[in-house]
JSON list of C-alpha atoms in Angstrom, two decimals:
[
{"chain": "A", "resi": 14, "resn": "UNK", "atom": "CA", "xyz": [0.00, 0.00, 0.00]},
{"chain": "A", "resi": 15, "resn": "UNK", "atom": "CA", "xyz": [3.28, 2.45, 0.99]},
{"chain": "A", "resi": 16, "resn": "UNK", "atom": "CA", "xyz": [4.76, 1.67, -2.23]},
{"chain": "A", "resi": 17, "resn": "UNK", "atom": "CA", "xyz": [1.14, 2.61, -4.56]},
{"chain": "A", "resi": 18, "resn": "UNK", "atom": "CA", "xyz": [1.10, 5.68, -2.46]},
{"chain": "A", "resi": 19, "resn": "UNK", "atom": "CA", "xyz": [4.77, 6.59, -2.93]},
{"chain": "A", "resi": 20, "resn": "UNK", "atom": "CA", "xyz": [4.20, 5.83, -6.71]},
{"chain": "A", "resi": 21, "resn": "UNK", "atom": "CA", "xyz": [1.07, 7.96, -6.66]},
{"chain": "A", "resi": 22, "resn": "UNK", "atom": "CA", "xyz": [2.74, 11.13, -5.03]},
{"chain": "A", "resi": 23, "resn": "UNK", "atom": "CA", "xyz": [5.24, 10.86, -7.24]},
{"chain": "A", "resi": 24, "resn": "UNK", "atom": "CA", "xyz": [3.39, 10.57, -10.50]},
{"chain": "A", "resi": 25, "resn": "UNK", "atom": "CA", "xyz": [0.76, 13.58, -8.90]},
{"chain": "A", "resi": 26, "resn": "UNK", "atom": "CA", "xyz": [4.16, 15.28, -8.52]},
{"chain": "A", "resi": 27, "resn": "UNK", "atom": "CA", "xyz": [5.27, 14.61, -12.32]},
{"chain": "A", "resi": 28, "resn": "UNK", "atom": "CA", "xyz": [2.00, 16.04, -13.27]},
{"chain": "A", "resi": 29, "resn": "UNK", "atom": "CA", "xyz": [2.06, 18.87, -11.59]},
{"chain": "A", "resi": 30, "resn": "UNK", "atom": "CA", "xyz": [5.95, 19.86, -12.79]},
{"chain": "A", "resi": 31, "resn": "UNK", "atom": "CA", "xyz": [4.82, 19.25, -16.39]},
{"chain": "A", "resi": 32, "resn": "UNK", "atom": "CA", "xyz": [1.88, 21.50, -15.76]},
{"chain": "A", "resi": 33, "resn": "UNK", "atom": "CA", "xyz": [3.35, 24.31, -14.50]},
{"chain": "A", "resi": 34, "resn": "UNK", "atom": "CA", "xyz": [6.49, 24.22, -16.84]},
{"chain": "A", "resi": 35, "resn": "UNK", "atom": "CA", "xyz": [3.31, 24.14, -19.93]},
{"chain": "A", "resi": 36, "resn": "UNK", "atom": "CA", "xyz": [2.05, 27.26, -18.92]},
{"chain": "A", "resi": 37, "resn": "UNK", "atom": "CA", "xyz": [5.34, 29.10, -18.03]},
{"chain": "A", "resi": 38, "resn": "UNK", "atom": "CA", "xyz": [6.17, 28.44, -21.78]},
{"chain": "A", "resi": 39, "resn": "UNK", "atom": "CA", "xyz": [3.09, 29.50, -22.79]},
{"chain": "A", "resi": 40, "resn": "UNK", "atom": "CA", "xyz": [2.75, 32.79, -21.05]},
{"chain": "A", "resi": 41, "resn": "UNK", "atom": "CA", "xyz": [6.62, 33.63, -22.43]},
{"chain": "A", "resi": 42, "resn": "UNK", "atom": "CA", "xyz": [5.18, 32.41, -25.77]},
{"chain": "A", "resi": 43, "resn": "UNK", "atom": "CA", "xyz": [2.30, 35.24, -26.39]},
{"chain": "A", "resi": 44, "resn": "UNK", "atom": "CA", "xyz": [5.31, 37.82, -24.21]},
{"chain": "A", "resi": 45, "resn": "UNK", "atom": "CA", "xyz": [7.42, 36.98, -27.09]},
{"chain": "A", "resi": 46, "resn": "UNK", "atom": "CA", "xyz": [4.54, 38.16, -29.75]},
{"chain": "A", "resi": 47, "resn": "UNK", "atom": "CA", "xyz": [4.11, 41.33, -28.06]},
{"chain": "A", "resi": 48, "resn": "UNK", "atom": "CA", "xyz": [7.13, 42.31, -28.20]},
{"chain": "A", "resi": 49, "resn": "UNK", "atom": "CA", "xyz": [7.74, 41.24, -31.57]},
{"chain": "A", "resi": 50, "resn": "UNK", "atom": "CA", "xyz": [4.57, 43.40, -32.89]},
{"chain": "A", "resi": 51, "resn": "UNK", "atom": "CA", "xyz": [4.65, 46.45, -30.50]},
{"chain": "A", "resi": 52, "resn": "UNK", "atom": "CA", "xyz": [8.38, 46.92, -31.60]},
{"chain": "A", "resi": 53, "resn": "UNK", "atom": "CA", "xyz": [7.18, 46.81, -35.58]},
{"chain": "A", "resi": 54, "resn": "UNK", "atom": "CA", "xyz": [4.66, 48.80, -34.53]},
{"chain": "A", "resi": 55, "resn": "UNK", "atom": "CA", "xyz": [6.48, 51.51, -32.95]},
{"chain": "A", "resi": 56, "resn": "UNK", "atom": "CA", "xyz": [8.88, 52.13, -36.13]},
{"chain": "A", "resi": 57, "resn": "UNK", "atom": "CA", "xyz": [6.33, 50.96, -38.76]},
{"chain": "A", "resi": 58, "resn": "UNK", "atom": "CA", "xyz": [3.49, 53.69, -37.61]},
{"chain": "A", "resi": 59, "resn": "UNK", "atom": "CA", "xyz": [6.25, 56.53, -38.55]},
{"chain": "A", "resi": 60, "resn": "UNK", "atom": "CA", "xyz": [7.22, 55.02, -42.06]},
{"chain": "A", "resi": 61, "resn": "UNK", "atom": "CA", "xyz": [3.34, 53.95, -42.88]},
{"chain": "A", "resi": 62, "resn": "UNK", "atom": "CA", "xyz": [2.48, 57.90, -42.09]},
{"chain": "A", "resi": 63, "resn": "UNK", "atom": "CA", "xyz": [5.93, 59.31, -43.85]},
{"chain": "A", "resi": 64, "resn": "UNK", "atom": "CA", "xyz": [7.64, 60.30, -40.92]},
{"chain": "A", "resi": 65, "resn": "UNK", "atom": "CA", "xyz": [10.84, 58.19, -41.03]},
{"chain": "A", "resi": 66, "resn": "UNK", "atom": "CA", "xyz": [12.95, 61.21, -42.52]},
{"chain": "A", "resi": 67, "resn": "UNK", "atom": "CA", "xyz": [11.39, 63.34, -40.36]},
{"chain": "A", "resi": 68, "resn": "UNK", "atom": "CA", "xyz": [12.95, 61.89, -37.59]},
{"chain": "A", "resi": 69, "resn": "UNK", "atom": "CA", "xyz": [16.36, 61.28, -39.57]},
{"chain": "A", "resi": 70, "resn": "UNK", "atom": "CA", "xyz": [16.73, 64.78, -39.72]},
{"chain": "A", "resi": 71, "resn": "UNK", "atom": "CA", "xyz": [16.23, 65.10, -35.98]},
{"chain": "A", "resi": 72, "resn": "UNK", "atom": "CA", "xyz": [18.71, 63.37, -35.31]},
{"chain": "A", "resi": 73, "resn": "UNK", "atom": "CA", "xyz": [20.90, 64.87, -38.26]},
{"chain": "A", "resi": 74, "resn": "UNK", "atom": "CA", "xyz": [21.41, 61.45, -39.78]},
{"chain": "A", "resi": 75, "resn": "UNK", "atom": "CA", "xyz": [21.85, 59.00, -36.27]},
{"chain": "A", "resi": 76, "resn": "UNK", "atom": "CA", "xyz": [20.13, 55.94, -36.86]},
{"chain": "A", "resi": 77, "resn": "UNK", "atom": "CA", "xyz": [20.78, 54.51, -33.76]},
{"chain": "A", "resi": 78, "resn": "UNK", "atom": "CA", "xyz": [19.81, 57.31, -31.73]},
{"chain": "A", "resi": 79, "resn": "UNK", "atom": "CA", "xyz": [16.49, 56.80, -33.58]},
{"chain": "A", "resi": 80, "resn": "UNK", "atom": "CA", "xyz": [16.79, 53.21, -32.43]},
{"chain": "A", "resi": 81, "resn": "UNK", "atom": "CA", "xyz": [17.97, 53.86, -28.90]},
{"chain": "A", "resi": 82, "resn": "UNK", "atom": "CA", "xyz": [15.59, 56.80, -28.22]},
{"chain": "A", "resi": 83, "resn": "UNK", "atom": "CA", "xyz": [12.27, 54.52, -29.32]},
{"chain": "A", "resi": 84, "resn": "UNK", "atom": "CA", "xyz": [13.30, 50.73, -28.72]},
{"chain": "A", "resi": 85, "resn": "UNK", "atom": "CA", "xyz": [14.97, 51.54, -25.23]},
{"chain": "A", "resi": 86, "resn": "UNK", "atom": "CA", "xyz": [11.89, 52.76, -23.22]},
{"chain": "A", "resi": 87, "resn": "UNK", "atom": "CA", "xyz": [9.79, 49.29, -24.46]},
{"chain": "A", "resi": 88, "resn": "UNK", "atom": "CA", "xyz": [12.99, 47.29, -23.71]},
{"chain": "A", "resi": 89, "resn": "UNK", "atom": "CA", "xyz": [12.52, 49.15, -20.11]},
{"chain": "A", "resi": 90, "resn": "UNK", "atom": "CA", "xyz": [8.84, 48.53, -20.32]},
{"chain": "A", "resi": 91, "resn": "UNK", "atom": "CA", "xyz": [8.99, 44.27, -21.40]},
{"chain": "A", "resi": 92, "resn": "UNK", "atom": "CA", "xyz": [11.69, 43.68, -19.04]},
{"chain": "A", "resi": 93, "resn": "UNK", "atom": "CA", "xyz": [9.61, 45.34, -16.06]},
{"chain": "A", "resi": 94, "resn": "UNK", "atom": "CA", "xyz": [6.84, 43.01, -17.31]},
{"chain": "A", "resi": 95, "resn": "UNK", "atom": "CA", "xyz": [8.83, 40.22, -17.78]},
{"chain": "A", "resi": 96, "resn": "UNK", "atom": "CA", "xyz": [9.89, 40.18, -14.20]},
{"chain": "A", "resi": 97, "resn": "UNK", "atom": "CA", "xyz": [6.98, 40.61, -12.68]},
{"chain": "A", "resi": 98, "resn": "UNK", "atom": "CA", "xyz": [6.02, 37.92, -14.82]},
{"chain": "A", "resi": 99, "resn": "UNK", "atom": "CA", "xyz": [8.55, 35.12, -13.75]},
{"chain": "A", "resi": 100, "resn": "UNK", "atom": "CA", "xyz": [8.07, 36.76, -9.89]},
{"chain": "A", "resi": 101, "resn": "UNK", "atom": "CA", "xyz": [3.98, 35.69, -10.47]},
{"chain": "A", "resi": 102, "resn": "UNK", "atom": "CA", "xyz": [4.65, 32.37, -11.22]},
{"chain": "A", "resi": 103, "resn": "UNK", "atom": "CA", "xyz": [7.76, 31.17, -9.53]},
{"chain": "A", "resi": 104, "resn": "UNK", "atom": "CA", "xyz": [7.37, 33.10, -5.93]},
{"chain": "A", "resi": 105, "resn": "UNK", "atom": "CA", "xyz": [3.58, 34.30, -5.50]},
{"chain": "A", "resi": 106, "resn": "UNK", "atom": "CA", "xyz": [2.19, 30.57, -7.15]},
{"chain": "A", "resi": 107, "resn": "UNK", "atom": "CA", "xyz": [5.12, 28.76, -6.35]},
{"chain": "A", "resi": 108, "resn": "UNK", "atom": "CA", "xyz": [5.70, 27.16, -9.71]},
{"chain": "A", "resi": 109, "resn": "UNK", "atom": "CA", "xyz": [8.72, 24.45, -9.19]},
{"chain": "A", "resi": 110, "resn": "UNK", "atom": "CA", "xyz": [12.43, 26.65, -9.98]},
{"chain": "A", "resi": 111, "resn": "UNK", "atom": "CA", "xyz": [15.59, 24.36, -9.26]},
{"chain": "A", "resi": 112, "resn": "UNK", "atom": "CA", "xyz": [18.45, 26.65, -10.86]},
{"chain": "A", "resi": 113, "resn": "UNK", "atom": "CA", "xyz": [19.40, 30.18, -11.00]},
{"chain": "A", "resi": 114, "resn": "UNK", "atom": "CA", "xyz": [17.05, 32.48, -11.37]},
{"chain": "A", "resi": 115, "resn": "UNK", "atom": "CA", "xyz": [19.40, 35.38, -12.44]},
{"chain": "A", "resi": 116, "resn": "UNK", "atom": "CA", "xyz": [20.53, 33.52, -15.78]},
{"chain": "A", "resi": 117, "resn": "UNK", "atom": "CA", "xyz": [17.18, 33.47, -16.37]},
{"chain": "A", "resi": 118, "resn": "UNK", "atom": "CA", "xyz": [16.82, 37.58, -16.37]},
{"chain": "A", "resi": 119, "resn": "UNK", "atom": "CA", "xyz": [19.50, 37.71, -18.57]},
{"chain": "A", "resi": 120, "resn": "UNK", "atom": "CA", "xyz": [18.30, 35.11, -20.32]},
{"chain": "A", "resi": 121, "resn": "UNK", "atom": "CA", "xyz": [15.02, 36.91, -20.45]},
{"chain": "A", "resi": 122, "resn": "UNK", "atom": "CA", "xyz": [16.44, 40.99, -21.31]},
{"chain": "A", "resi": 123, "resn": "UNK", "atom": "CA", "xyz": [18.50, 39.20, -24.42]},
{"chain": "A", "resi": 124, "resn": "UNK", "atom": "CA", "xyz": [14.84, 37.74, -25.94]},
{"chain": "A", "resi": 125, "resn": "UNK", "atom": "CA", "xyz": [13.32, 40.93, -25.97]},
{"chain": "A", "resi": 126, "resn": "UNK", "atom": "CA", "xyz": [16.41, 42.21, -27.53]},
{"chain": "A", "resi": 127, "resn": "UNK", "atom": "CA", "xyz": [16.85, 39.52, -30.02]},
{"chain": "A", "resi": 128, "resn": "UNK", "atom": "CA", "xyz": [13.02, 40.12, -30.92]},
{"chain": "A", "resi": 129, "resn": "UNK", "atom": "CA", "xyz": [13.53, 43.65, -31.13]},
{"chain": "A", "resi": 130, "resn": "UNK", "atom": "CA", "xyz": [16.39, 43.28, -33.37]},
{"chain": "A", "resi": 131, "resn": "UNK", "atom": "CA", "xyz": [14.69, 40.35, -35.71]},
{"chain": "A", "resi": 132, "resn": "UNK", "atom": "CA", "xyz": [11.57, 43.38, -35.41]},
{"chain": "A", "resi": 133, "resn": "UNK", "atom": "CA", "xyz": [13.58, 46.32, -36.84]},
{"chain": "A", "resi": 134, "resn": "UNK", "atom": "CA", "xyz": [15.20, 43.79, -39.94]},
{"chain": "A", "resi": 135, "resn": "UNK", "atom": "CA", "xyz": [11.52, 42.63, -40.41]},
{"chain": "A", "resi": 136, "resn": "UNK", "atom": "CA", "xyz": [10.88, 45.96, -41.26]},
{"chain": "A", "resi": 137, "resn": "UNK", "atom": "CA", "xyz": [14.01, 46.89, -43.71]},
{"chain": "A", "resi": 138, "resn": "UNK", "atom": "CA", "xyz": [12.96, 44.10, -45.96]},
{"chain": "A", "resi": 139, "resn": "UNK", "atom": "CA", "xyz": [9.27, 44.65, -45.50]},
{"chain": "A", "resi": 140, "resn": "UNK", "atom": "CA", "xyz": [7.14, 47.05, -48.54]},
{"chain": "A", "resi": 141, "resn": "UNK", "atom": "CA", "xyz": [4.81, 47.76, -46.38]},
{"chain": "A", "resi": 142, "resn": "UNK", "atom": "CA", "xyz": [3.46, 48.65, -42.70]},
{"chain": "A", "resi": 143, "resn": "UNK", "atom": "CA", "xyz": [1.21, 45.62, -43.09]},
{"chain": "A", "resi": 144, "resn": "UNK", "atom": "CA", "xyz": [3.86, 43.38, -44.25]},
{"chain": "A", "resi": 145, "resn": "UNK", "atom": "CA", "xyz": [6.26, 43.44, -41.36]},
{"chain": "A", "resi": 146, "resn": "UNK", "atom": "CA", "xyz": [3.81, 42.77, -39.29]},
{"chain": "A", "resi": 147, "resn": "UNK", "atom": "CA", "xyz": [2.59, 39.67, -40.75]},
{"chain": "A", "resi": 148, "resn": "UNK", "atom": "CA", "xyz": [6.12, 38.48, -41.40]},
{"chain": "A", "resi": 149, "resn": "UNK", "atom": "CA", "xyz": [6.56, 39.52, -37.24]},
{"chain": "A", "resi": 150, "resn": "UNK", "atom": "CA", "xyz": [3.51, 37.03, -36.36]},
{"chain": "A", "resi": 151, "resn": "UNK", "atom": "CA", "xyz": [4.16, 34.33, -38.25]},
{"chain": "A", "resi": 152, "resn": "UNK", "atom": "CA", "xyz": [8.16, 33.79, -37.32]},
{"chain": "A", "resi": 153, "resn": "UNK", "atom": "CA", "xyz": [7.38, 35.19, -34.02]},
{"chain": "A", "resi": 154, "resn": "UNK", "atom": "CA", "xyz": [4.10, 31.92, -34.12]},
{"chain": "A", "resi": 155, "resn": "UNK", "atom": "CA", "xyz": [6.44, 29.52, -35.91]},
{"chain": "A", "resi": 156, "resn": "UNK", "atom": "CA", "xyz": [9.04, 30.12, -32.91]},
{"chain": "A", "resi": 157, "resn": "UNK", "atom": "CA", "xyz": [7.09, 27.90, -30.87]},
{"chain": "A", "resi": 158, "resn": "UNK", "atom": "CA", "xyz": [7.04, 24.91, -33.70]},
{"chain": "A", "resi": 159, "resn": "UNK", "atom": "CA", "xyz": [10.58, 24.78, -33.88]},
{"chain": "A", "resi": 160, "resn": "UNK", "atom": "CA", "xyz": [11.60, 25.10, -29.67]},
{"chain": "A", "resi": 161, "resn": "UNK", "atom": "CA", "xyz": [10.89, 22.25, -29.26]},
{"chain": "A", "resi": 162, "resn": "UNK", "atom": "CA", "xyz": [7.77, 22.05, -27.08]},
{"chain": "A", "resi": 163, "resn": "UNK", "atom": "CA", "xyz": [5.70, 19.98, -29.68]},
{"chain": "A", "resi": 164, "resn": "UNK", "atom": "CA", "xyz": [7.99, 18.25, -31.18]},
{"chain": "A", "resi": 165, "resn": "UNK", "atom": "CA", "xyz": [11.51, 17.62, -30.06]},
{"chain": "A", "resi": 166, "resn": "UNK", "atom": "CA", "xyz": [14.64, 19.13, -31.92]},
{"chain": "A", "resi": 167, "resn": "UNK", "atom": "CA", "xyz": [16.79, 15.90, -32.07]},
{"chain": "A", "resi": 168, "resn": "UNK", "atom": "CA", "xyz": [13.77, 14.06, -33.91]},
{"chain": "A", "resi": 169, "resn": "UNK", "atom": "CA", "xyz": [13.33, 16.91, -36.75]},
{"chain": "A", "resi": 170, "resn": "UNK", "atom": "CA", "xyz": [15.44, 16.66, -40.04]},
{"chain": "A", "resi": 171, "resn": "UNK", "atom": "CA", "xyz": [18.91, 17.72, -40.11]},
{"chain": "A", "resi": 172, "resn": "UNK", "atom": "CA", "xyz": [17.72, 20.76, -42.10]},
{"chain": "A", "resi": 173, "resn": "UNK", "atom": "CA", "xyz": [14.23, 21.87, -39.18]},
{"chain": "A", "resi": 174, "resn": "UNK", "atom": "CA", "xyz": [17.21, 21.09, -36.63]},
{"chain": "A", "resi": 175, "resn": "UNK", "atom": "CA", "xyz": [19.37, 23.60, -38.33]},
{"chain": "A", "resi": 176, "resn": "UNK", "atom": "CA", "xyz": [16.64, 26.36, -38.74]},
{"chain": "A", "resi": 177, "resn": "UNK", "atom": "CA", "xyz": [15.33, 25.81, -35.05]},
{"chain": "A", "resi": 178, "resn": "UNK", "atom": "CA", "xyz": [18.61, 27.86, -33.95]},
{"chain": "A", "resi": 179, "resn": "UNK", "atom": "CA", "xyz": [17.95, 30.89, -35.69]},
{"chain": "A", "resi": 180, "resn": "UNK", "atom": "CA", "xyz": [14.86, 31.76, -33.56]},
{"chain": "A", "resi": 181, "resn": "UNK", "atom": "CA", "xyz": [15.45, 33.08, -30.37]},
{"chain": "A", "resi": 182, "resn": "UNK", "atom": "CA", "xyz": [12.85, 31.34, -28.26]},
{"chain": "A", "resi": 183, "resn": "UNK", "atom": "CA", "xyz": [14.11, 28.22, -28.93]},
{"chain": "A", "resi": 184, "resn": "UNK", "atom": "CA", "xyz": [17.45, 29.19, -26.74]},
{"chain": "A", "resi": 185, "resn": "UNK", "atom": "CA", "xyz": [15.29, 31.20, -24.46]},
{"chain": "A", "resi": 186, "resn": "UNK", "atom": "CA", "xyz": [13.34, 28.38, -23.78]},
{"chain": "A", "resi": 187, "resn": "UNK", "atom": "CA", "xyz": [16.27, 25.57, -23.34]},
{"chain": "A", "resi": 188, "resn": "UNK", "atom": "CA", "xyz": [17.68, 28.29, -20.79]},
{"chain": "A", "resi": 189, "resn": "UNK", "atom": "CA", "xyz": [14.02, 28.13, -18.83]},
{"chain": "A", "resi": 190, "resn": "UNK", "atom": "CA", "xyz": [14.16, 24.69, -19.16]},
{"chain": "A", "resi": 191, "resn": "UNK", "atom": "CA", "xyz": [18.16, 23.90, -17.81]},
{"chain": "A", "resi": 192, "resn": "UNK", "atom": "CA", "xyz": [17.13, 26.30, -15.01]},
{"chain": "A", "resi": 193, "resn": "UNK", "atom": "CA", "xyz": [13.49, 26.03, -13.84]},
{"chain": "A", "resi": 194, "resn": "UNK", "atom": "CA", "xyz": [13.12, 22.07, -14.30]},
{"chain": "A", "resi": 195, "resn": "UNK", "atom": "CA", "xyz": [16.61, 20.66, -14.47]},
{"chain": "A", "resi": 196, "resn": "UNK", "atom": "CA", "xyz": [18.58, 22.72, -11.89]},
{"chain": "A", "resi": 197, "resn": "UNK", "atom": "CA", "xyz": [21.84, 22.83, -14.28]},
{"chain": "A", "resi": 198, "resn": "UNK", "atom": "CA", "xyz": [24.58, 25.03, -13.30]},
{"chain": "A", "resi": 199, "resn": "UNK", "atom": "CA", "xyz": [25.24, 28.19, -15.33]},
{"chain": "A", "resi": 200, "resn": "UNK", "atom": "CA", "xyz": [27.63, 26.71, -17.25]},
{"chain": "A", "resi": 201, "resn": "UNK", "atom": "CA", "xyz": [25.43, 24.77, -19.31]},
{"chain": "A", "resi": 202, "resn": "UNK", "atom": "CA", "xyz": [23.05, 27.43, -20.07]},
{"chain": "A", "resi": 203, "resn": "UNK", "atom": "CA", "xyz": [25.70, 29.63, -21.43]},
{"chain": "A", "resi": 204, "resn": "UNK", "atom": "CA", "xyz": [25.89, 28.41, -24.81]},
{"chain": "A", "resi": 205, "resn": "UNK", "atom": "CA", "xyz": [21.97, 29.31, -25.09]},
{"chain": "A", "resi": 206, "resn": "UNK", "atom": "CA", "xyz": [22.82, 33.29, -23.29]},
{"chain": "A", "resi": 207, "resn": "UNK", "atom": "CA", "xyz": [25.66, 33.71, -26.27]},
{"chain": "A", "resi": 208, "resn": "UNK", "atom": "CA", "xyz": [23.40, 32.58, -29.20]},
{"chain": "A", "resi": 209, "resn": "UNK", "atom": "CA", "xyz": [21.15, 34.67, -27.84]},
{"chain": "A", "resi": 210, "resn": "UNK", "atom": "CA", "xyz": [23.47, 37.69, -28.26]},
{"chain": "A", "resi": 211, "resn": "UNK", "atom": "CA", "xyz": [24.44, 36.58, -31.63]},
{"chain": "A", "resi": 212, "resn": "UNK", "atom": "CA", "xyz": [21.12, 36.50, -32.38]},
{"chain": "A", "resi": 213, "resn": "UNK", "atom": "CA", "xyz": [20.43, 40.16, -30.87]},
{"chain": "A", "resi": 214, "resn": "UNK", "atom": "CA", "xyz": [23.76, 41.41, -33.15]},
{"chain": "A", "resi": 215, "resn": "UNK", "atom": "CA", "xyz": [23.61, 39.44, -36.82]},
{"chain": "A", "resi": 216, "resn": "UNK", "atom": "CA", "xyz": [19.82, 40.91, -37.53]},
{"chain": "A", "resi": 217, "resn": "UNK", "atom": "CA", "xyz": [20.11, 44.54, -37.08]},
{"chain": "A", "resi": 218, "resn": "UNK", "atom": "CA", "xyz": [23.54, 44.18, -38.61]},
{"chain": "A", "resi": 219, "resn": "UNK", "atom": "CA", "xyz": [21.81, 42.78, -41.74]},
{"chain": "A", "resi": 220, "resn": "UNK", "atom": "CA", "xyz": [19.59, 45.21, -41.87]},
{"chain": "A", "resi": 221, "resn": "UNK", "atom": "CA", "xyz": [21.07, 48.12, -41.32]},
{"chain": "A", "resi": 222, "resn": "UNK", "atom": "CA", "xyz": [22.02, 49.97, -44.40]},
{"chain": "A", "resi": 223, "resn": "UNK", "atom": "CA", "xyz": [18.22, 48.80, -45.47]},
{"chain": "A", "resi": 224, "resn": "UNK", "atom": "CA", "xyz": [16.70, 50.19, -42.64]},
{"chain": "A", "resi": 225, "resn": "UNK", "atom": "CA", "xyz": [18.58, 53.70, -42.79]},
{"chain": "A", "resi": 226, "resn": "UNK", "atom": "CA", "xyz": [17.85, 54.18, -46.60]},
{"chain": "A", "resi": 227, "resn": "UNK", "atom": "CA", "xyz": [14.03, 53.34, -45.57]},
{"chain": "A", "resi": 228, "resn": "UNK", "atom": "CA", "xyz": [14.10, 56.32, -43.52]},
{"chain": "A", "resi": 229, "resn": "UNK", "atom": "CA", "xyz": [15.71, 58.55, -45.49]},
{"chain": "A", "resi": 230, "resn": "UNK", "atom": "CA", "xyz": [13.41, 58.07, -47.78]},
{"chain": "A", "resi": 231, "resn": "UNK", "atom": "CA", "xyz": [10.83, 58.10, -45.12]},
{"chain": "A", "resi": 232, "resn": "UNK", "atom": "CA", "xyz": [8.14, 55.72, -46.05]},
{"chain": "A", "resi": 233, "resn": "UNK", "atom": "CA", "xyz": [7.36, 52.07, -47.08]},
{"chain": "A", "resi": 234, "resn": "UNK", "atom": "CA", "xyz": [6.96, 51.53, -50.67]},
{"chain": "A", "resi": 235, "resn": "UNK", "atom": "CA", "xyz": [3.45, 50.68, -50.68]},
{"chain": "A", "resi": 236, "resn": "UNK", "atom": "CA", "xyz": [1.14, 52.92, -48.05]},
{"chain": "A", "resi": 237, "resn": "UNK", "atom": "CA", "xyz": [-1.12, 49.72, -46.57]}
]
């Protein structure tokens, strides 16, 4: 009777851990997709309505102090949320956390960068206001295909396995996952905190030249 009680506990306890780790993924899932669109929002609103040289010439020609001066404040803003986020459901409900919960942070400031970067090169390539956001949903959507939640990463083709890396919430959510459920020191999860840097850098360094010749001319091609 012990041991069926034992076995019980433990299998209530499984249930419970896969629970809680389901909707902590979730609920960084749809954070991910807000930031995603709210950033495309913020600089696609100024070229939809011709004001991207506007603000070129405010800056006399700075492109990052365009970036800086509008992404910053939302980077502030997610990363206040974000916190108070993790805070609701590993301290007030208690969700199960076995690692270091300061990797995660960082873990958590470099996904909103890395969105907010993939964000402003969604835009460069994008024709129209309309566009980027539709190309921001769906890779933003597809994210959580290729993580590794539905369907494991080792069991896709070599080629899915390859293009699993170049979203950001698929490292983000290997870093939750080391950390929260698996209690690994910090020294695993670093190879997911430098892709995610890469990932914040090799975007908006693609982009770049695009994005700054969008502005100067200071509107998407097509006006929808």
């Amino acid at each position: 009777m012990s041991r069926i009680i034992q076995s019980t506990k433990a299998l209530v306890t499984r249930s419970s851990h896969q629970f809680f780790h389901a909707n902590a993924i979730a609920i960084a899932m749809f954070f991910q997709i807000f930031v995603m669109l709210t950033t495309i929002y913020c600089f696609g609103a100024d070229l939809k309505y011709s004001k991207g040289n506007k603000l070129l010439n405010i800056t006399d020609g700075n492109l990052s102090a365009i970036i800086l001066g509008k992404v910053l404040p939302y980077t502030v803003w997610f990363l206040l949320v974000g916190i108070i986020m993790l805070f609701s459901m590993y301290v007030w409900q208690d969700f199960p956390f076995f690692g270091n919960k300061l990797a995660v942070l960082v873990g958590l400031l470099l996904l909103i960068l890395a969105n907010q970067s993939f964000s402003l090169f969604f835009i460069a390539i994008s024709n129209s206001f309309r566009e980027a956001l539709t190309i921001g949903s769906g890779f933003a959507a597809v994210s959580l295909s290729f993580s590794g939640i539905t369907f494991p990463i080792f069991g896709m083709p070599k080629v899915l396995q390859w293009l699993s890396q170049i979203f950001p919430f698929t490292h983000f959510f290997e870093l939750l996952l080391d950390q929260s459920q698996r209690g690994f020191p910090v020294f695993y999860s670093l190879n997911a905190l430098i892709i995610l840097i890469v990932l914040t850098i090799v975007p908006i360094s693609l982009g770049w030249f695009k994005l700054k010749r969008l502005f100067s001319k200071g509107v998407f091609n097509h006006n929808i």
